[in-house]
XYZ file of C-alpha atoms in Angstrom:
564
model
C -9.677 31.780 1.045
C -9.664 34.157 4.027
C -6.289 32.935 5.247
C -4.779 33.429 1.858
C -6.292 36.909 1.483
C -5.031 37.974 4.900
C -1.532 36.864 3.931
C -1.713 38.902 0.733
C -3.039 41.900 2.633
C -0.353 41.700 5.300
C 2.372 41.436 2.675
C 1.146 44.514 0.831
C 0.839 46.457 4.050
C 4.281 45.558 5.374
C 5.891 46.589 2.099
C 4.366 50.044 2.433
C 5.234 50.625 6.098
C 8.202 52.881 6.873
C 8.922 50.947 10.059
C 7.515 47.930 11.899
C 6.291 49.986 14.855
C 4.984 52.984 12.923
C 1.363 52.300 13.785
C -1.039 49.500 14.549
C -1.959 47.057 11.808
C -5.524 48.302 11.617
C -4.600 51.993 11.445
C -1.857 51.226 8.967
C -4.258 49.241 6.809
C -6.751 52.087 6.648
C -3.974 54.600 5.983
C -2.577 52.493 3.171
C -6.025 52.054 1.639
C -6.648 55.819 1.699
C -3.205 56.545 0.249
C -3.557 54.052 -2.594
C -7.136 55.056 -3.258
C -6.258 58.769 -3.529
C -3.329 58.021 -5.829
C -5.508 55.899 -8.119
C -8.160 58.617 -8.261
C -5.470 61.206 -9.016
C -3.974 59.246 -11.887
C -7.198 58.032 -13.488
C -9.498 61.082 -13.142
C -9.243 64.189 -15.362
C -9.667 67.750 -14.088
C -13.277 69.034 -14.504
C -13.648 71.373 -17.482
C -16.303 73.692 -18.889
C -14.965 73.590 -22.445
C -17.050 72.292 -25.308
C -17.104 68.533 -25.568
C -15.023 67.074 -28.356
C -15.564 64.030 -30.484
C -11.850 63.438 -30.741
C -10.742 60.199 -29.109
C -8.854 61.072 -25.926
C -5.199 60.246 -25.886
C -4.208 57.289 -23.808
C -2.932 58.476 -20.471
C 0.545 57.437 -19.506
C 0.898 55.568 -16.227
C 4.175 55.891 -14.380
C 5.956 52.907 -12.911
C 5.055 54.198 -9.448
C 1.386 54.361 -10.396
C 1.545 50.842 -11.742
C 3.227 49.679 -8.542
C 0.534 51.348 -6.455
C -2.195 49.803 -8.555
C -0.544 46.397 -8.250
C -0.147 46.895 -4.527
C -3.799 47.865 -4.205
C -4.878 44.821 -6.214
C -2.718 42.639 -3.999
C -4.152 44.222 -0.878
C -7.663 43.607 -2.124
C -6.709 40.137 -3.299
C -8.261 40.927 -6.675
C -10.668 38.161 -5.811
C -14.371 38.739 -6.460
C -15.333 36.545 -3.527
C -13.596 38.900 -1.110
C -15.055 42.074 -2.577
C -18.541 40.599 -2.935
C -18.565 38.525 0.263
C -21.984 38.705 1.824
C -22.079 40.060 5.370
C -22.670 37.626 8.185
C -25.019 38.375 11.083
C -23.692 41.033 13.451
C -23.573 40.528 17.186
C -26.803 41.872 18.728
C -26.594 45.131 20.650
C -28.622 43.694 23.512
C -27.524 40.298 24.706
C -26.767 38.208 27.763
C -23.233 37.877 29.072
C -22.920 34.373 27.630
C -24.062 33.180 24.224
C -25.777 29.892 23.477
C -23.343 27.306 22.048
C -23.311 26.426 18.353
C -23.113 23.077 16.619
C -23.329 19.653 18.218
C -23.434 19.246 22.013
C -20.467 17.852 23.920
C -20.536 14.570 25.798
C -23.297 14.546 28.409
C -20.866 13.952 31.283
C -18.546 16.861 30.482
C -18.514 19.637 33.061
C -21.123 18.066 35.340
C -19.245 16.162 38.053
C -19.108 17.587 41.574
C -16.380 16.002 43.658
C -14.220 17.009 46.597
C -10.522 16.909 45.661
C -8.401 14.328 47.444
C -4.929 14.971 48.809
C -2.298 13.004 46.880
C 0.161 10.780 48.788
C 3.638 12.192 49.037
C 5.319 9.017 47.825
C 5.477 8.808 44.008
C 4.843 5.055 44.175
C 1.655 5.575 46.175
C 0.620 8.354 43.794
C 0.214 5.833 40.975
C -2.800 4.183 42.572
C -4.164 7.577 43.701
C -3.853 8.997 40.195
C -5.723 6.090 38.632
C -8.707 6.750 40.914
C -9.049 10.434 40.008
C -12.021 11.463 37.843
C -11.688 12.437 34.207
C -10.776 16.151 34.172
C -13.246 16.941 31.379
C -16.084 15.682 33.584
C -15.345 18.043 36.489
C -17.610 21.047 36.857
C -15.964 24.450 37.209
C -15.935 24.516 41.014
C -14.477 21.016 41.340
C -11.879 21.855 38.713
C -10.840 25.037 40.498
C -10.814 23.356 43.934
C -8.560 20.559 42.752
C -6.277 22.949 40.913
C -5.814 25.170 43.977
C -5.083 22.132 46.168
C -2.497 20.676 43.790
C -1.011 24.092 43.038
C -0.436 24.687 46.748
C 1.097 21.208 47.152
C 3.485 21.720 44.273
C 4.579 25.211 45.285
C 5.319 23.988 48.805
C 7.397 21.082 47.525
C 4.954 18.407 48.651
C 5.414 16.630 45.316
C 7.963 17.087 42.573
C 7.904 17.214 38.801
C 7.823 13.951 36.823
C 5.579 12.306 39.413
C 1.991 11.036 38.959
C 0.690 13.850 41.178
C 2.447 16.449 39.043
C 1.021 14.902 35.863
C -2.453 15.190 37.379
C -1.706 18.787 38.359
C -0.778 19.613 34.766
C -3.892 17.916 33.399
C -6.183 19.775 35.764
C -4.407 23.070 35.098
C -4.526 22.511 31.357
C -8.285 21.995 31.384
C -8.819 24.955 33.729
C -6.851 27.364 31.580
C -8.413 26.032 28.375
C -11.893 26.886 29.684
C -10.759 30.290 30.939
C -9.036 31.026 27.646
C -12.272 30.363 25.769
C -14.057 32.907 27.971
C -11.353 35.569 27.714
C -10.983 35.093 23.958
C -14.717 35.303 23.407
C -14.892 38.701 25.098
C -11.789 39.923 23.249
C -13.139 38.951 19.835
C -16.589 40.392 20.474
C -15.018 43.738 21.362
C -12.823 43.626 18.260
C -15.772 42.778 16.029
C -17.855 45.659 17.409
C -14.989 48.075 16.825
C -15.141 47.164 13.123
C -18.877 47.807 12.744
C -19.519 50.995 10.795
C -15.864 51.341 9.895
C -14.052 51.084 6.577
C -12.706 47.558 6.924
C -13.550 45.062 4.162
C -16.524 42.860 4.920
C -14.373 39.748 4.934
C -12.464 41.112 7.935
C -15.683 41.355 9.953
C -16.819 37.967 8.711
C -13.502 36.504 9.784
C -13.990 37.812 13.316
C -17.511 36.392 13.365
C -16.127 33.016 12.301
C -13.587 33.083 15.147
C -16.312 33.853 17.662
C -18.403 31.027 16.241
C -15.481 28.618 16.546
C -15.338 29.338 20.291
C -19.085 28.825 20.675
C -18.687 25.531 18.808
C -15.700 24.393 20.883
C -15.704 21.737 23.596
C -14.095 24.087 26.128
C -16.883 26.660 25.930
C -19.664 24.073 25.899
C -18.145 22.417 28.963
C -17.572 25.771 30.657
C -21.215 26.886 30.559
C -22.585 23.710 32.144
C -21.928 25.043 35.640
C -21.374 28.368 37.390
C -18.365 30.317 36.135
C -18.009 32.173 39.472
C -15.122 29.940 40.689
C -12.979 31.160 37.793
C -13.054 34.682 39.162
C -11.514 33.537 42.448
C -8.255 32.359 40.859
C -5.748 35.170 40.510
C -4.835 35.921 36.894
C -7.222 33.375 35.401
C -9.774 35.910 34.147
C -8.341 39.128 32.734
C -9.533 42.649 33.584
C -11.252 43.165 30.224
C -13.401 40.086 30.775
C -14.216 41.143 34.326
C -15.310 44.572 33.094
C -17.411 42.931 30.382
C -19.359 40.868 32.923
C -19.877 43.919 35.119
C -21.634 45.569 32.180
C -23.722 42.518 31.349
C -25.286 41.490 34.613
C -22.320 39.939 36.424
C -20.984 36.435 36.393
C -22.759 34.847 39.382
C -25.882 33.841 37.464
C -24.534 34.097 33.920
C -25.056 30.380 33.244
C -28.612 30.330 34.672
C -30.246 32.842 32.365
C -31.487 32.076 28.884
C -28.453 32.743 26.730
C -28.609 34.852 23.606
C -28.823 32.807 20.421
C -26.568 34.088 17.674
C -25.202 32.464 14.569
C -23.161 34.399 11.986
C -24.494 32.107 9.246
C -28.009 31.022 10.224
C -28.711 29.820 6.694
C -26.305 27.035 5.830
C -25.498 26.248 2.218
C -26.455 22.644 1.508
C -24.383 20.188 -0.458
C -25.338 16.904 -2.122
C -23.548 13.562 -2.252
C -23.620 10.372 -4.295
C -26.209 9.023 -1.863
C -29.670 9.939 -3.167
C -31.072 10.617 0.294
C -27.905 12.012 1.847
C -26.854 15.646 1.961
C -24.852 17.981 4.154
C -23.943 21.587 4.768
C -20.928 23.681 3.890
C -19.244 24.814 7.096
C -16.638 27.026 5.448
C -14.869 27.569 2.138
C -11.388 28.587 1.070
C -9.217 28.733 -2.021
C -8.713 24.968 -2.224
C -12.227 23.807 -1.404
C -14.523 23.527 1.586
C -15.199 22.000 4.963
C -18.418 20.004 4.844
C -20.608 18.441 7.547
C -22.483 15.315 6.462
C -24.466 13.608 9.250
C -21.949 14.569 11.913
C -18.851 13.607 9.922
C -16.657 16.514 8.868
C -15.036 16.244 5.439
C -12.311 18.414 3.967
C -13.023 18.784 0.260
C -9.847 19.489 -1.695
C -11.550 20.540 -4.906
C -8.302 21.773 -6.447
C -6.673 18.356 -5.907
C -9.760 16.313 -6.637
C -10.308 14.351 -3.424
C -12.127 14.577 -0.083
C -10.821 13.598 3.341
C -12.929 12.492 6.342
C -11.455 14.602 9.123
C -13.643 14.255 12.209
C -16.661 12.409 13.557
C -18.692 14.139 16.265
C -19.525 11.445 18.804
C -22.789 12.991 19.977
C -23.937 13.078 16.347
C -22.889 9.562 15.281
C -23.432 7.595 18.509
C -25.801 4.669 18.019
C -26.083 5.344 14.277
C -25.634 3.226 11.169
C -23.027 5.290 9.354
C -22.980 5.622 5.585
C -20.005 7.485 4.168
C -20.638 8.853 0.652
C -18.525 7.804 -2.324
C -18.626 11.327 -3.769
C -19.353 14.852 -2.579
C -20.790 17.126 -5.240
C -19.061 20.508 -5.032
C -19.231 23.308 -7.592
C -20.198 21.010 -10.431
C -17.566 18.390 -9.612
C -17.881 14.904 -8.140
C -15.165 14.760 -5.501
C -14.337 11.203 -4.355
C -13.887 10.452 -0.647
C -10.522 8.677 -0.681
C -9.007 9.114 2.786
C -9.814 9.375 6.476
C -7.978 10.657 9.495
C -6.436 8.098 11.840
C -8.590 7.305 14.917
C -11.561 9.150 13.377
C -14.124 6.735 14.908
C -11.965 5.448 17.789
C -14.192 4.635 20.762
C -17.324 6.046 19.184
C -20.413 3.935 19.712
C -21.467 3.616 16.086
C -23.620 0.577 15.257
C -22.340 -0.060 11.752
C -20.498 1.648 8.926
C -20.497 1.489 5.145
C -17.172 2.682 3.802
C -16.934 4.595 0.491
C -16.251 2.486 -2.599
C -13.695 5.198 -3.434
C -11.683 4.850 -0.201
C -8.021 3.975 -0.752
C -6.802 3.604 2.836
C -8.181 2.746 6.268
C -5.995 4.716 8.657
C -4.447 3.878 12.028
C -7.052 3.059 14.690
C -9.782 4.406 12.391
C -12.489 2.123 13.805
C -10.747 1.061 16.989
C -13.008 0.010 19.877
C -16.244 0.708 18.021
C -19.412 -1.414 18.317
C -19.512 -2.585 14.692
C -20.376 -6.249 14.141
C -19.241 -6.522 10.535
C -17.130 -4.642 8.027
C -16.886 -4.806 4.244
C -13.497 -3.666 2.934
C -14.117 -2.019 -0.475
C -12.042 -3.198 -3.429
C -10.651 0.344 -3.693
C -8.801 0.013 -0.359
C -5.101 -0.618 -0.916
C -3.815 -0.116 2.636
C -5.166 -0.970 6.088
C -3.064 0.577 8.814
C -2.279 -0.802 12.264
C -4.970 -1.156 14.942
C -7.668 -0.136 12.462
C -10.173 -2.530 14.124
C -8.388 -3.031 17.446
C -10.718 -4.029 20.260
C -13.908 -4.182 18.150
C -15.373 -6.735 20.521
C -18.599 -7.218 18.516
C -16.879 -7.696 15.153
C -17.875 -11.108 13.770
C -17.704 -10.736 10.009
C -14.973 -9.277 7.782
C -15.341 -9.273 3.998
C -12.635 -8.226 1.535
C -14.170 -7.291 -1.817
C -10.806 -7.607 -3.574
C -8.433 -10.577 -3.623
C -5.454 -8.226 -3.550
C -4.272 -5.526 -1.147
C -0.960 -3.667 -1.028
C -0.499 -3.390 2.762
C -2.274 -5.175 5.598
C -0.883 -4.180 8.963
C -1.816 -5.637 12.355
C -5.396 -4.459 12.576
C -7.645 -7.102 14.187
C -6.106 -7.288 17.655
C -8.505 -8.164 20.507
C -11.516 -8.667 18.225
C -12.870 -11.221 20.663
C -16.032 -12.100 18.684
C -14.221 -12.778 15.416
C -14.431 -16.507 14.623
C -13.470 -16.825 10.973
C -11.708 -14.645 8.421
C -10.448 -15.011 4.877
C -7.661 -12.621 3.932
C -7.057 -11.532 0.314
C -5.211 -14.076 -1.850
C -2.366 -11.625 -2.470
C -0.966 -9.184 0.085
C 2.037 -6.993 -0.634
C 3.046 -6.292 2.960
C 1.904 -7.595 6.353
C 2.729 -6.457 9.851
C 2.754 -7.545 13.480
C 0.082 -8.932 15.846
C -2.576 -9.298 13.180
C -4.944 -11.431 15.298
C -3.382 -11.130 18.737
C -6.001 -11.568 21.456
C -8.740 -12.888 19.114
C -9.838 -15.444 21.688
C -12.721 -16.904 19.612
C -10.880 -17.174 16.302
C -11.094 -20.720 14.910
C -10.444 -20.359 11.177
C -8.057 -18.192 9.154
C -7.283 -18.296 5.438
C -3.889 -16.714 4.830
C -2.701 -15.065 1.574
C -1.286 -17.478 -1.009
C 1.818 -15.363 -1.533
C 2.666 -14.925 2.152
C 6.391 -15.409 2.888
C 6.564 -14.415 6.540
C 4.236 -14.603 9.533
C 5.106 -11.573 11.645
C 5.591 -11.435 15.420
C 2.593 -12.136 17.623
C 0.201 -12.854 14.746
C -1.823 -15.541 16.588
C -0.758 -14.831 20.153
C -3.523 -15.615 22.672
C -5.817 -17.060 19.980
C -6.942 -19.682 22.474
C -9.545 -21.406 20.230
C -7.387 -21.591 17.116
C -6.544 -25.301 16.955
C -5.136 -25.588 13.449
C -4.183 -23.335 10.568
C -3.074 -24.005 7.020
C 0.326 -22.360 6.548
C 1.014 -21.666 2.825
C 4.086 -23.369 1.387
C 5.382 -19.894 0.461
C 6.018 -19.089 4.144
C 9.717 -19.479 5.003
C 9.884 -17.371 8.166
C 7.847 -17.328 11.371
C 8.452 -14.509 13.830
C 8.502 -14.352 17.614
C 5.461 -15.161 19.781
C 3.455 -16.100 16.671
C 1.579 -19.004 18.330
C 2.334 -18.333 21.992
C -0.566 -18.965 24.391
C -2.700 -20.132 21.472
C -4.805 -23.289 21.212
C -3.018 -24.819 18.218
C -3.053 -28.619 18.199
C -1.217 -29.280 14.949
C 1.082 -27.216 12.750
C 2.813 -27.931 9.467
C 5.855 -25.652 9.237
C 7.816 -27.970 6.967
C 8.678 -25.166 4.526
C 9.747 -22.719 7.252
C 13.511 -22.168 7.555
C 13.561 -19.516 10.275
C 11.624 -19.500 13.553
C 11.703 -16.644 16.076
C 11.868 -16.733 19.858
C 8.937 -17.845 22.023
C 7.001 -18.876 18.914
C 5.447 -21.876 20.704
C 5.579 -20.533 24.245
C 2.851 -22.032 26.405
C 1.140 -23.903 23.540
C -0.309 -26.457 25.932
C -2.452 -28.192 23.291
C 0.240 -28.619 20.617
C 0.492 -32.340 19.821
C 1.638 -32.492 16.189
C 4.390 -30.352 14.713
C 6.135 -30.685 11.382
C 9.456 -28.871 10.994
C 11.895 -28.620 8.103
C 14.706 -31.159 8.359
C 17.251 -28.363 7.979
C 16.299 -27.164 11.460
C 17.034 -30.473 13.170
C 20.726 -29.882 13.903
C 20.030 -26.756 15.927
C 16.616 -27.838 17.193
C 17.599 -28.574 20.780
C 19.440 -25.282 21.230
C 17.302 -22.909 19.146
C 13.716 -24.192 19.104
C 13.197 -26.699 21.889
C 13.557 -24.196 24.778
C 10.223 -22.700 23.646
C 8.615 -26.133 23.316
C 9.507 -27.026 26.885
C 6.288 -25.258 27.960
C 4.290 -27.567 25.658
C 3.394 -30.785 27.539
C 3.088 -32.965 24.408
C 6.366 -31.779 22.897
C 8.791 -32.995 25.592
C 12.147 -34.456 24.488
C 13.461 -37.230 26.729
C 16.945 -38.622 27.373
C 16.842 -42.403 27.293
C 19.575 -44.955 26.767
C 22.126 -42.230 26.186
C 20.168 -40.587 23.414
C 17.455 -38.010 22.855
C 14.005 -39.361 22.202
C 11.716 -37.002 20.358
C 7.961 -36.935 20.979
C 5.779 -38.947 18.595
C 4.041 -35.827 17.329
C 7.279 -34.111 16.239
C 8.371 -34.767 12.662
C 11.247 -33.390 10.600
C 10.322 -33.193 6.922
C 12.725 -32.993 4.024
C 11.522 -30.584 1.332
C 12.999 -29.562 -1.998
């Protein structure tokens, strides 16, 4: 809502300005408001009179086109939205406070901003820099002094030509510099916004303007950069030329300096200390409204942030805060109750839970799609795919090393992309009977997989589907399958395969299948077998073709089958 109102306000203001550089936005805004306000008063108020009151109905006053335009402009400026006019004030910044404010929201990862390490000189050779770069600590974990020390070292090396661009050392230099300037930016922006907010106190600006500034300050206090920044002394930042601006330096001079700013008890401030609660379809589950706008709201439910699109009738899981969900059994609601409406949770952002140490998850029965890498490398041991899910994107469960059980509630799904790669605990799985579209590397690297039930309508097994499935000894290939892609069974444990209905086989399909003893192929492939297929089977000990008595002798386990 605020973004939309600001756009309306800016448009009205720019229309009224005689020139783009006539005056600052704030002064121009106040000037425009006064001008429109006076004109409205002039055209709607009558001149005071001492004459005897009359019972005659007053004549309707005529409003000129200019007056109407001014009124319309004023309405546009004000948004003509009750929420903006009636918006309750948020908590002002306290007059007396420490230099730094206590962070808001969930904490960052425990390791962020805590590591003390002496920077190491990179090798000059780009090739040697590869190994050096891989040994460097995660930049987010460095405390402020270590971050500054490494930046100054690499900055000096680069400026003196010790290493060039597009080298591993330069990539590290950019990463370190990016994190350094991100932390410094949070500090500079915090001071800038606090000064701007204070300048609005007691003025004539609409309350939503002040609230907007408070929200921006809160977003910094909630951000990872600020929370990482205040874990160690900020003094090193003031030693880097141009990193901290003069306004910020002056601010710290007035508030006790920067040397011990992180050691004192920081002032606690929250623009919205009382959070509006929100209910869900789960009887014992609720959340809070983080913010609202014209289309809906941002909602926090147990550390998962949802975007509620009330105007479009759906909710979207946007973010999961790791420190809030780690080690938890996650239950995502089917519906979020917002302003008298039941809003279904239908979508989630790709990689939303990637790498987060959640124990388990119950997906909404309203979910229509599991996005790319949504649950990649999580600790879940089982997953139930709701019948509502029509699409599972690639790498959705990649590297879920504890995943043992997968249940599809529906026997039909529109798209099933390669999503179970490297699920090393997965032993058995039954896919839906009907799948509209499949993709590559579905079970690649599932080293304990022994049983797979494929869709009845499957026509093609895509590249790398069973690659490195070392315990998969046999699999029932539906008669509907006519094409097998590249690397499908390579490095797998298959012992027997019936591909008698398959008319097209990709490269390296059987590469290194050392246990393959029985193979049925379609008779139509026999003429080109030695040139097209056998080169891959040469790495299979039981599939060797021999030349005896001036003819090729095929292995006993190889059979060409004639099908209709």
